[in-house]
XYZ file of C-alpha atoms in Angstrom:
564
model
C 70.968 37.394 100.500
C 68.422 35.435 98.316
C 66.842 35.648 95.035
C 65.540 34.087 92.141
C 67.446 32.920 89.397
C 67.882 34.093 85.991
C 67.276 32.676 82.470
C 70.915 33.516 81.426
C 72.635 29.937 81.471
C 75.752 32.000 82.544
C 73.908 33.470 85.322
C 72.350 30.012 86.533
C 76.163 28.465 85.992
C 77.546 30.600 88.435
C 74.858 31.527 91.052
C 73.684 27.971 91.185
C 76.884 26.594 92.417
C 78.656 29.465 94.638
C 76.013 31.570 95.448
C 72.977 32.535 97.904
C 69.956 33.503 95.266
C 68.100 37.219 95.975
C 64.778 37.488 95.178
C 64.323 40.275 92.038
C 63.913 43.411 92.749
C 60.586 45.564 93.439
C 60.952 47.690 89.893
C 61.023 44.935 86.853
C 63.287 44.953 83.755
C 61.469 44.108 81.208
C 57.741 43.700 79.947
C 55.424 41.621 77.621
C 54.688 43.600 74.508
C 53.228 42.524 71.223
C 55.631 41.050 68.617
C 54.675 43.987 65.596
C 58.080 45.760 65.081
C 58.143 48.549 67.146
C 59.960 52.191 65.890
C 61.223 55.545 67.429
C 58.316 57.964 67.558
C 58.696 61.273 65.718
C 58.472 63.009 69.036
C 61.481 61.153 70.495
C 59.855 58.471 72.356
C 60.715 54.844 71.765
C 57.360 53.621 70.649
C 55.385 51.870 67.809
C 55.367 52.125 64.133
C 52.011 53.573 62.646
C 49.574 51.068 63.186
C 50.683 49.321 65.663
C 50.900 48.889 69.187
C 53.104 47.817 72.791
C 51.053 47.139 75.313
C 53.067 49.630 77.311
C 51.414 52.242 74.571
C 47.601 51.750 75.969
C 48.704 54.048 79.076
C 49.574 56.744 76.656
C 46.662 56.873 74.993
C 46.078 60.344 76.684
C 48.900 62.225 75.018
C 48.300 60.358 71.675
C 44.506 61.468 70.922
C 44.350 63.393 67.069
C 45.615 66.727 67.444
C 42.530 67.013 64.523
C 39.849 66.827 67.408
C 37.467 69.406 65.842
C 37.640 73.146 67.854
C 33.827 72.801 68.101
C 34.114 70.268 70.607
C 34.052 73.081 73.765
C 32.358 70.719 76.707
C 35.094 71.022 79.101
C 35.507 67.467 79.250
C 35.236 64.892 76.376
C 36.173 61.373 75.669
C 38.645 61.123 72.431
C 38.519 57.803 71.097
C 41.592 56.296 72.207
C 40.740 57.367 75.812
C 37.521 55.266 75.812
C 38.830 52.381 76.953
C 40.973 54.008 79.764
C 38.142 55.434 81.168
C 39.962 58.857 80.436
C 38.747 62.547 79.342
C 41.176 65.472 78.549
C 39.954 68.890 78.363
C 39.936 69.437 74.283
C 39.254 73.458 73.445
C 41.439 75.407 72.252
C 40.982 78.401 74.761
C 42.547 75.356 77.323
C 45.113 74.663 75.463
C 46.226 78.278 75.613
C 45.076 78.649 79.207
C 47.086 75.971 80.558
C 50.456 77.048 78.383
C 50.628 80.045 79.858
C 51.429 81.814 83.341
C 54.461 79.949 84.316
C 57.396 80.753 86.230
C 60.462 79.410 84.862
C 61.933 76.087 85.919
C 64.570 75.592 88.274
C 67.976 76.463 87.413
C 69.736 73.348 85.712
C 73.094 72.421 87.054
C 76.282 73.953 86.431
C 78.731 71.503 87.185
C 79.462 67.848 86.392
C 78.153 65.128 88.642
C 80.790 63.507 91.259
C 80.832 60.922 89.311
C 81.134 61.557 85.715
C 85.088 61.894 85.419
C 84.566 57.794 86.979
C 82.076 56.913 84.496
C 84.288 58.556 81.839
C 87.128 56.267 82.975
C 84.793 53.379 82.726
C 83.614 53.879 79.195
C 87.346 54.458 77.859
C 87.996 51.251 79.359
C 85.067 49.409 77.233
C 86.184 51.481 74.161
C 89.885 49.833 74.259
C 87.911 46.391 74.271
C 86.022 46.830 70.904
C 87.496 49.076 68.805
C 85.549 50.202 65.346
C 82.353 48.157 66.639
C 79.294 50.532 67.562
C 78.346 50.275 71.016
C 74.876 50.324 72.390
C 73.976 50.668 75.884
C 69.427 51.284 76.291
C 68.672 52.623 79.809
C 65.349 50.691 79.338
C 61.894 51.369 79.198
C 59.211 51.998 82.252
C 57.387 49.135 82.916
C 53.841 48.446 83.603
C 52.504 47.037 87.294
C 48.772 46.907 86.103
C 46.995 48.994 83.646
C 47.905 51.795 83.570
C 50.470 51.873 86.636
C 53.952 51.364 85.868
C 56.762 50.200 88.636
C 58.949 52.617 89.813
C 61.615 53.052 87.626
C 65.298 51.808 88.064
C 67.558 51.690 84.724
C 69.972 49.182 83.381
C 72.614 48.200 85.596
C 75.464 48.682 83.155
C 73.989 52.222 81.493
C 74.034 52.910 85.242
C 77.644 52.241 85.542
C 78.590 54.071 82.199
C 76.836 57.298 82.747
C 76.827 57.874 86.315
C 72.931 58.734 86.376
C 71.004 56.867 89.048
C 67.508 56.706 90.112
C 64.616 57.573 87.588
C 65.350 60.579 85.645
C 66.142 58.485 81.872
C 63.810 56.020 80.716
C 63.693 55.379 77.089
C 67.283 56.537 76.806
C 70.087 55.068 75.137
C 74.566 55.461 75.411
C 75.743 54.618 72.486
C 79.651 54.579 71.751
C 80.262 55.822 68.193
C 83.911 54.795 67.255
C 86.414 56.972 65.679
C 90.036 57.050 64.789
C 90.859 57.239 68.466
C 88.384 54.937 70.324
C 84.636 56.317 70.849
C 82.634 59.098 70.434
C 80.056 58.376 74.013
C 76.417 60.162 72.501
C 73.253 60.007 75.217
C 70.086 59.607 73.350
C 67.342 61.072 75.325
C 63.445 61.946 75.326
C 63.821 66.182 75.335
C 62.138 67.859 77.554
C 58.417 68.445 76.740
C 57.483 72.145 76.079
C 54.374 73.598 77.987
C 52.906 74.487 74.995
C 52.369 70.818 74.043
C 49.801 67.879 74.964
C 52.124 65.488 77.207
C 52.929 68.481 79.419
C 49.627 67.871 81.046
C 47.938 65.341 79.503
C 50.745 61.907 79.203
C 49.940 59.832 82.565
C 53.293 58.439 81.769
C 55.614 61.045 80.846
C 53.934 64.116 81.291
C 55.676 67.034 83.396
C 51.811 67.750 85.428
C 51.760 63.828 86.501
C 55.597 63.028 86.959
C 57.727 65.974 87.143
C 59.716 67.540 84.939
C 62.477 65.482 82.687
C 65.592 67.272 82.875
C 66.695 68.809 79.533
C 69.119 67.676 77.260
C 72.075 70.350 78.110
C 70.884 69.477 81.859
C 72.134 65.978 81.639
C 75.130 67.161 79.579
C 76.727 69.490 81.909
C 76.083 66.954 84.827
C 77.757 63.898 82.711
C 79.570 65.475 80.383
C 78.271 63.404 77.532
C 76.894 64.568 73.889
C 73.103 64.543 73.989
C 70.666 64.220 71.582
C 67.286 63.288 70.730
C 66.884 59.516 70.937
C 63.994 59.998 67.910
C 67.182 60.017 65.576
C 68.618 56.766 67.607
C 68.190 54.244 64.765
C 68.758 56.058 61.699
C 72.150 57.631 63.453
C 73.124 53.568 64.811
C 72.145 51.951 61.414
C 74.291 54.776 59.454
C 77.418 53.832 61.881
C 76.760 50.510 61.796
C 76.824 50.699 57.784
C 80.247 51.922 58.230
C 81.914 49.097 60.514
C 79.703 46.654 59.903
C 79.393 45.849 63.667
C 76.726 46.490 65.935
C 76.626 45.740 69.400
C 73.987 45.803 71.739
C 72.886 44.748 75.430
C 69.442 42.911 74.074
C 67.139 42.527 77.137
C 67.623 45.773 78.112
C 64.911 47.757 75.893
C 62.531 45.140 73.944
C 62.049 48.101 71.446
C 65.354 49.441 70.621
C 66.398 46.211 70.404
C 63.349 45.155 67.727
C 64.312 48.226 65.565
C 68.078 47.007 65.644
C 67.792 43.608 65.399
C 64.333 43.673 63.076
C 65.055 40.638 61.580
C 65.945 39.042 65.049
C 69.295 37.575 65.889
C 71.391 34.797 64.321
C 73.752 33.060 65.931
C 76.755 35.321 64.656
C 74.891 38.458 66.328
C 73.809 36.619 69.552
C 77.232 35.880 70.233
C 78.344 39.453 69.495
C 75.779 41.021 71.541
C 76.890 38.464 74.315
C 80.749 39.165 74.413
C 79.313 43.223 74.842
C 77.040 42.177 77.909
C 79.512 39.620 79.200
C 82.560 42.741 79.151
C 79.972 45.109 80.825
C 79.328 42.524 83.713
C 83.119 42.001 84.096
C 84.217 45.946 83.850
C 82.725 45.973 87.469
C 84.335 43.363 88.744
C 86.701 45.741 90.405
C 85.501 48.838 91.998
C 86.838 52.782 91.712
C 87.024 54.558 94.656
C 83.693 56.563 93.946
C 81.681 53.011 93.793
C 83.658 52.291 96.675
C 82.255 55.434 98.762
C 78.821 54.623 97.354
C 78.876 51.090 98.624
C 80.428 52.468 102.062
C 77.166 54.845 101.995
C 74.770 51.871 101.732
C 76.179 49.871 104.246
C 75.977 52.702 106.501
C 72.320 53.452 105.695
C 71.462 49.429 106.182
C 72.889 49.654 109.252
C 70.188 51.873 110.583
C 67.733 50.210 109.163
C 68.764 47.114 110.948
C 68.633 49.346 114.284
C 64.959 50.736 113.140
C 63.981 46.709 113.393
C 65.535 45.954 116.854
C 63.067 48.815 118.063
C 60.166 47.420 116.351
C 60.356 44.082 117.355
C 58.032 44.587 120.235
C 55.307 45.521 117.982
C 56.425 42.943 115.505
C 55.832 40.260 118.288
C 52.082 41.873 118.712
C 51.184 41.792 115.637
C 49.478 38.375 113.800
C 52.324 39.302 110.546
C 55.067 40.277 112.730
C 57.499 39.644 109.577
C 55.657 42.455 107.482
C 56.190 44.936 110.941
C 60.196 44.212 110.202
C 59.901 44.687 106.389
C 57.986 47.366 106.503
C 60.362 48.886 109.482
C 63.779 48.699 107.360
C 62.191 49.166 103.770
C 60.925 52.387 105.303
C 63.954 53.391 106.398
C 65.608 52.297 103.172
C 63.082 54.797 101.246
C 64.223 57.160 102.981
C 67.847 56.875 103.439
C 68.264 55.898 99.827
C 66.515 54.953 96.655
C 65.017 51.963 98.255
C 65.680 48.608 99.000
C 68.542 46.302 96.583
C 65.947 43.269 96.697
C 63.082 42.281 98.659
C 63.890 42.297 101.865
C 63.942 38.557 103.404
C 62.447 38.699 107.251
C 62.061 35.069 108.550
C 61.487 34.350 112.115
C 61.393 31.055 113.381
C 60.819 28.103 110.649
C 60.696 30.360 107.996
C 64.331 30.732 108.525
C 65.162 27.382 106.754
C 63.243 29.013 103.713
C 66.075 30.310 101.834
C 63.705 32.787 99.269
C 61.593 33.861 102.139
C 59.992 36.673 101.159
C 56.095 36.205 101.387
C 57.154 37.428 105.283
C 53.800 36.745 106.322
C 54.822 34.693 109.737
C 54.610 35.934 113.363
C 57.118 36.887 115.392
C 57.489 35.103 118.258
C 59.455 34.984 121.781
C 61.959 32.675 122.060
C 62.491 32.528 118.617
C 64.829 33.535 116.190
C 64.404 36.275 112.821
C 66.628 36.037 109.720
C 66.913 39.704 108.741
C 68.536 39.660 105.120
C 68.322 43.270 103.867
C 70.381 45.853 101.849
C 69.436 49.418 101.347
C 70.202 50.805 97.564
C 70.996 54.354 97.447
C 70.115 57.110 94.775
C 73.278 56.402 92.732
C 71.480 52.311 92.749
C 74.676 50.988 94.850
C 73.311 48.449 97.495
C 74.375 46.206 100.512
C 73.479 43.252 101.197
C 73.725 42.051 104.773
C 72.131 39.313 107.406
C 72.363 38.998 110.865
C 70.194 36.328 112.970
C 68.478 37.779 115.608
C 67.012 36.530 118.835
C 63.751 37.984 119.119
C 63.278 38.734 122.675
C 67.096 39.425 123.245
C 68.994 36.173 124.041
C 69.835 33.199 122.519
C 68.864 29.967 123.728
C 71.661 27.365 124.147
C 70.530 25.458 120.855
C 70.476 28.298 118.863
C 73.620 29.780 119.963
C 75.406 26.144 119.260
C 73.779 26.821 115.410
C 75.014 30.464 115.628
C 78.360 30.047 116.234
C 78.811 27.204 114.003
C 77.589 29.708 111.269
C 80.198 32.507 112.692
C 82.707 29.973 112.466
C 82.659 29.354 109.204
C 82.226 32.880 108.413
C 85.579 33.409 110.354
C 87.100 31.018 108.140
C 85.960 32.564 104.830
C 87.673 36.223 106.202
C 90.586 34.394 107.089
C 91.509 33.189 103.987
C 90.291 35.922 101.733
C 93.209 38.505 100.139
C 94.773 38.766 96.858
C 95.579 36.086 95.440
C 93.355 33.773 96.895
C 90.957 32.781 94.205
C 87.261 33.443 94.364
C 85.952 30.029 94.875
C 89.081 28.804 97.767
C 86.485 31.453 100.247
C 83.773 29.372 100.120
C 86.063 26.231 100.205
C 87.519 27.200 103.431
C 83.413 27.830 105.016
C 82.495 24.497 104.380
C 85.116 22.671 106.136
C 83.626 24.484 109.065
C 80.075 23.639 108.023
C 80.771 19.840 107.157
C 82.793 19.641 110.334
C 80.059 20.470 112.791
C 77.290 18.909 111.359
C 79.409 15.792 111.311
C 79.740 16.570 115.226
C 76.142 16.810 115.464
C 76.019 13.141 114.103
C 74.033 14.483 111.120
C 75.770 13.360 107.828
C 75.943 10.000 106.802
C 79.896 9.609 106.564
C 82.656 12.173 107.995
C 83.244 15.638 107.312
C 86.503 14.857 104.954
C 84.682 12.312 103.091
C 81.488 14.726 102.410
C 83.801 17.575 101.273
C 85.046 15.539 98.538
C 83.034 16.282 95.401
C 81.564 13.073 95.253
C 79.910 13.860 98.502
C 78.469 16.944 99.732
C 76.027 15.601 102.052
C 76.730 18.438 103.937
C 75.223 21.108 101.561
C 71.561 19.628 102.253
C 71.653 22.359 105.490
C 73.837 25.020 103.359
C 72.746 25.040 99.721
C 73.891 28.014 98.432
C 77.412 29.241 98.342
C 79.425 31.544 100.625
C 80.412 34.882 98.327
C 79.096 36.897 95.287
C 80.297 39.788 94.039
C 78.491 43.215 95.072
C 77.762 46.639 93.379
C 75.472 47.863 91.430
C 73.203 44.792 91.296
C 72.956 42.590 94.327
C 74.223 39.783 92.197
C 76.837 42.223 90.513
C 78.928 40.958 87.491
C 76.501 37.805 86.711
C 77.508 37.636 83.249
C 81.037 37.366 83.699
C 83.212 34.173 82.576
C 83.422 31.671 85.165
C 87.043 32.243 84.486
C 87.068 36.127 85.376
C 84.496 34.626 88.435
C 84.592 31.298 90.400
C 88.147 30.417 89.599
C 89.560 33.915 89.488
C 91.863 35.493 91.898
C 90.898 38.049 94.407
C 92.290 41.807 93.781
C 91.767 45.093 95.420
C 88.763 46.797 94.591
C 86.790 43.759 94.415
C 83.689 43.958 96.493
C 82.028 40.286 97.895
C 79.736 38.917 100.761
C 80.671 36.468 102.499
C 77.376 35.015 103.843
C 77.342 30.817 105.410
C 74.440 29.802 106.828
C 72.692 26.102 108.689
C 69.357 25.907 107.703
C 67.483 22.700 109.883
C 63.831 22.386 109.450
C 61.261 22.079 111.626
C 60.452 18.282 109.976
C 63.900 17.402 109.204
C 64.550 14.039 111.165
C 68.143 13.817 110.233
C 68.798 16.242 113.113
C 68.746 16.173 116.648
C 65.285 17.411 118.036
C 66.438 20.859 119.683
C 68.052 21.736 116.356
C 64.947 21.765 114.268
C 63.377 24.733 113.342
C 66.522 26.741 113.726
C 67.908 28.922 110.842
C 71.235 30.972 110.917
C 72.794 33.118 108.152
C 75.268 35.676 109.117
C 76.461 37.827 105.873
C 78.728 40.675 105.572
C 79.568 42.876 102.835
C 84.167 42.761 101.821
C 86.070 44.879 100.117
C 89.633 43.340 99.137
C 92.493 45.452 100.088
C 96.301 45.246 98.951
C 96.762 42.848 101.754
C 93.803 41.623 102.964
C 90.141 42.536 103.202
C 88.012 45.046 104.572
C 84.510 44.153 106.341
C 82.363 47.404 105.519
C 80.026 45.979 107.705
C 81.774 45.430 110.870
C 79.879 48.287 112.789
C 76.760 45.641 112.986
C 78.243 43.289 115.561
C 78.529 39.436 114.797
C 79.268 37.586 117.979
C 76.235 36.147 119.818
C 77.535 38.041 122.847
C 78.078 41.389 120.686
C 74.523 41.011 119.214
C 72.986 40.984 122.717
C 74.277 43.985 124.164
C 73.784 46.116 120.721
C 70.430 44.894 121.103
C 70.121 45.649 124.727
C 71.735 49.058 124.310
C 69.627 49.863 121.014
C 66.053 49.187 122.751
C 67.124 51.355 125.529
């Protein structure tokens, strides 16, 4: 799958050279605020100090209006000053404020038992805790973040507080693990926004937070029992982190993961010293997923599954695709509905490319028609509540069969795919998978008469002619991010050796434009990727997405049989 790179120079290193790019994600991760030094509010919501602002703060003007609005004031609806500019009025009289506490049922029961996950996520943190013991360990869930004035994108939190507490979807922003060491390893405490009373303003007048607008935010012993974690209000975050820092003199923290909680942490900014600390954190967080547990496993499994369907929802909506002037938006819109359904959403945006647009490798304005004869480059992954995604691609022919030139494309691609399996087990090191593709690759597009010197001389590094029709690499790892494990060491990545648990695409592709005049004329315009989703086993490797065929014969008949 494809996407845009990232500003980490470790993330560039690797994806540049061994991997296919995915665009980002619909919910973003982080947000332009002002540069005043920003504080924990006294009502437990990361915000700003007094007198100043974030720009994510305008939206809450509404539950941040003077509780010293005179009584007097009975119209039933009156501007307070800091709603003025959000076009905003709140009901303001007392007798309201009374009314609208009162008469309510109690809430649903909260859970009783521990998530499936949390003895895993337990496991997970222990492991971290061996790797830095005595440093203070800080972990933000990050912040929501705004779309357009006052709308925010859905929210999705940090991959890595994901992985450590178990909690998916949208149920924590503003919250904060942090790992308090002790004599034996860490003390794990989840900071938290408590659950708003009735009684108070944000129950029904915060846009943002407020129980009337978004629903209810589960309470503090809710999330407790479900991850077994300490909980307390994140309004003591700082003082409680700066106090334990005091102690060990070590802080550590992932940085771009809340632009607040890290400006109260790191107020002075960070030197070099601290930059590198925070980095070897975020750098062991990326590679404590590098291998799987069986419950990520089973969540993975559970994606696949779920992006297999939405794959069959497109196959029966490609004959309205083909009537419609934006066929590509009929088969986005067919599997990211089935994606919001099935599961939290879609892993990235979803890349639908018919025809030319194929050789587009971050295709994702999928504005194009669909047409007859031609064929669509379906890259899509369905990310389920606990935010584990696939990521898979299959090349399509639109009105059933493919043609004889794009079947001579297709199989070159499944060749090298066949390749990349074949050599992939323990053992094998990360980077020999993609090694063992491009022989394939180099090798028919020398047959084609398209390189400038033989396949053997444009594998060598000082050639590569062969990557101008497959620029990205063959694998990346896969998880909790589409990308999983970015920040890892090239070490623990590219030149490491496979082991079971590890989960990887392995994804070739021949991408020949329309215009290119390298290649023979029934070639152009023809794009294949064919990407499937491995788990390594203790001798071998597992395709999770087998049950979407491959061949070009296979794909026909599932087709056939799937339109009925």
């Amino acid at each position: 799958m494809l996407g845009a790179r990232t500003a980490s120079s470790q993330r560039g290193q690797v994806a540049g050279e061994f991997m296919v790019h995915h665009p980002p994600a619909r919910a973003a991760t982080s947000t332009v605020r002002r540069s005043a030094p920003a504080g924990i509010g006294h009502d437990g919501r990361v915000s700003a100090n007094p007198g100043t602002e974030t720009v994510d703060d305008t939206a809450r003007a509404v539950a941040e209006t003077p509780a010293e609005t005179p009584a007097e004031a009975t119209a039933e609806e009156v501007p307070a000053p800091a709603e003025e500019s959000s076009h905003r009025t709140l009901p303001r009289s007392e007798a309201f404020r009374r009314f609208i506490a009162d008469g309510w049922g109690p809430r649903p029961a909260e859970p009783d038992a521990p998530d499936a996950v949390a003895a895993f996520a337990a496991r997970r943190r222990e492991q971290l805790s061996v790797l830095f013991p005595g440093d203070v360990l800080v972990v933000p869930a990050g912040p929501l973040v705004r779309r357009s004035n006052d709308c925010d994108y859905r929210y999705r939190p940090h991959s890595a507080f994901a992985h450590l507490t178990g909690l998916g979807t949208d149920e924590e922003a503003d919250a904060v693990l942090v790992l308090h060491p002790r004599e034996q390893g860490h003390e794990a405490v989840l900071y938290l926004r408590p659950q708003a009373g009735r009684e108070t303003e944000e129950f029904f007048a915060d846009a943002r937070y407020g129980e009337l607008w978004v629903g209810p935010r589960p309470t503090l012993g809710a999330l407790t029992t479900r991850t077994g974690l300490t909980t307390r209000d994140v309004a003591g975050l700082v003082e409680e982190v700066t106090a334990a820092g005091s102690g060990t003199g070590t802080v550590r923290l992932v940085p771009d993961a809340d632009p607040v909680v890290t400006a109260r942490l790191r107020p002075e900014g960070s030197d070099g010293a601290v930059a590198s600390t925070d980095a070897e954190l975020v750098t062991a967080l990326s590679e404590l997923r590098l291998v799987k547990d069986a419950w990520e496993v089973e969540q993975l499994r559970s994606a696949v599954a779920a992006s297999i369907r939405g794959f069959e929802t497109v196959v029966r909506e490609l004959p309205r695709a083909v009537g419609h002037d934006r066929g590509e938006r009929v088969v986005e819109a067919a599997f990211d509905g089935n994606a919001r359904i099935e599961g939290n959403g879609v892993g990235y945006e979803t890349i639908s490319a018919a025809g030319n647009h194929a050789c587009t490798l971050h295709w994702i304005r999928n504005d194009g028609a669909v047409r007859p004869g031609d064929l669509l480059l379906l890259d899509a992954g369905v990310e389920v509540d606990s935010l584990y995604t696939a990521d898979i691609t299959r090349t399509l022919p639109v009105d059933g069969r493919y043609t004889d030139a794009q079947r001579r494309v297709y199989q070159a691609v499944l060749d090298a795919a066949d390749a990349a399996f074949a050599v992939a087990r323990p053992g094998v090191r990360f980077r020999e998978v993609h090694e063992a593709a491009m022989v394939v690759v180099a090798d028919r597009l020398s047959a084609w008469g398209m390189l400038p010197v033989d396949a053997a001389t444009s594998l060598q590094p000082e050639g590569q002619y062969h990557r101008r029709w497959m620029p990205h690499g063959t694998s990346h790892h896969l998880g909790l991010d589409v990308h999983d494990c970015q920040q890892a060491r090239r070490e623990m990545y590219l030149d490491a050796e496979l082991r079971p648990g590890m989960v990887f695409t392995i994804e070739p592709g021949i991408y020949i434009k329309a215009e290119d005049e390298l290649a023979p004329p029934e070639l152009r315009g023809i794009g294949v990727r064919i990407e499937d989703d491995v788990l390594v086993t203790e001798d071998g490797v597992e395709n999770l997405s087998a049950a979407l065929p491959r061949t070009p014969e296979a794909l026909e008949r599932w087709m056939a049989g799937v339109r009925g």
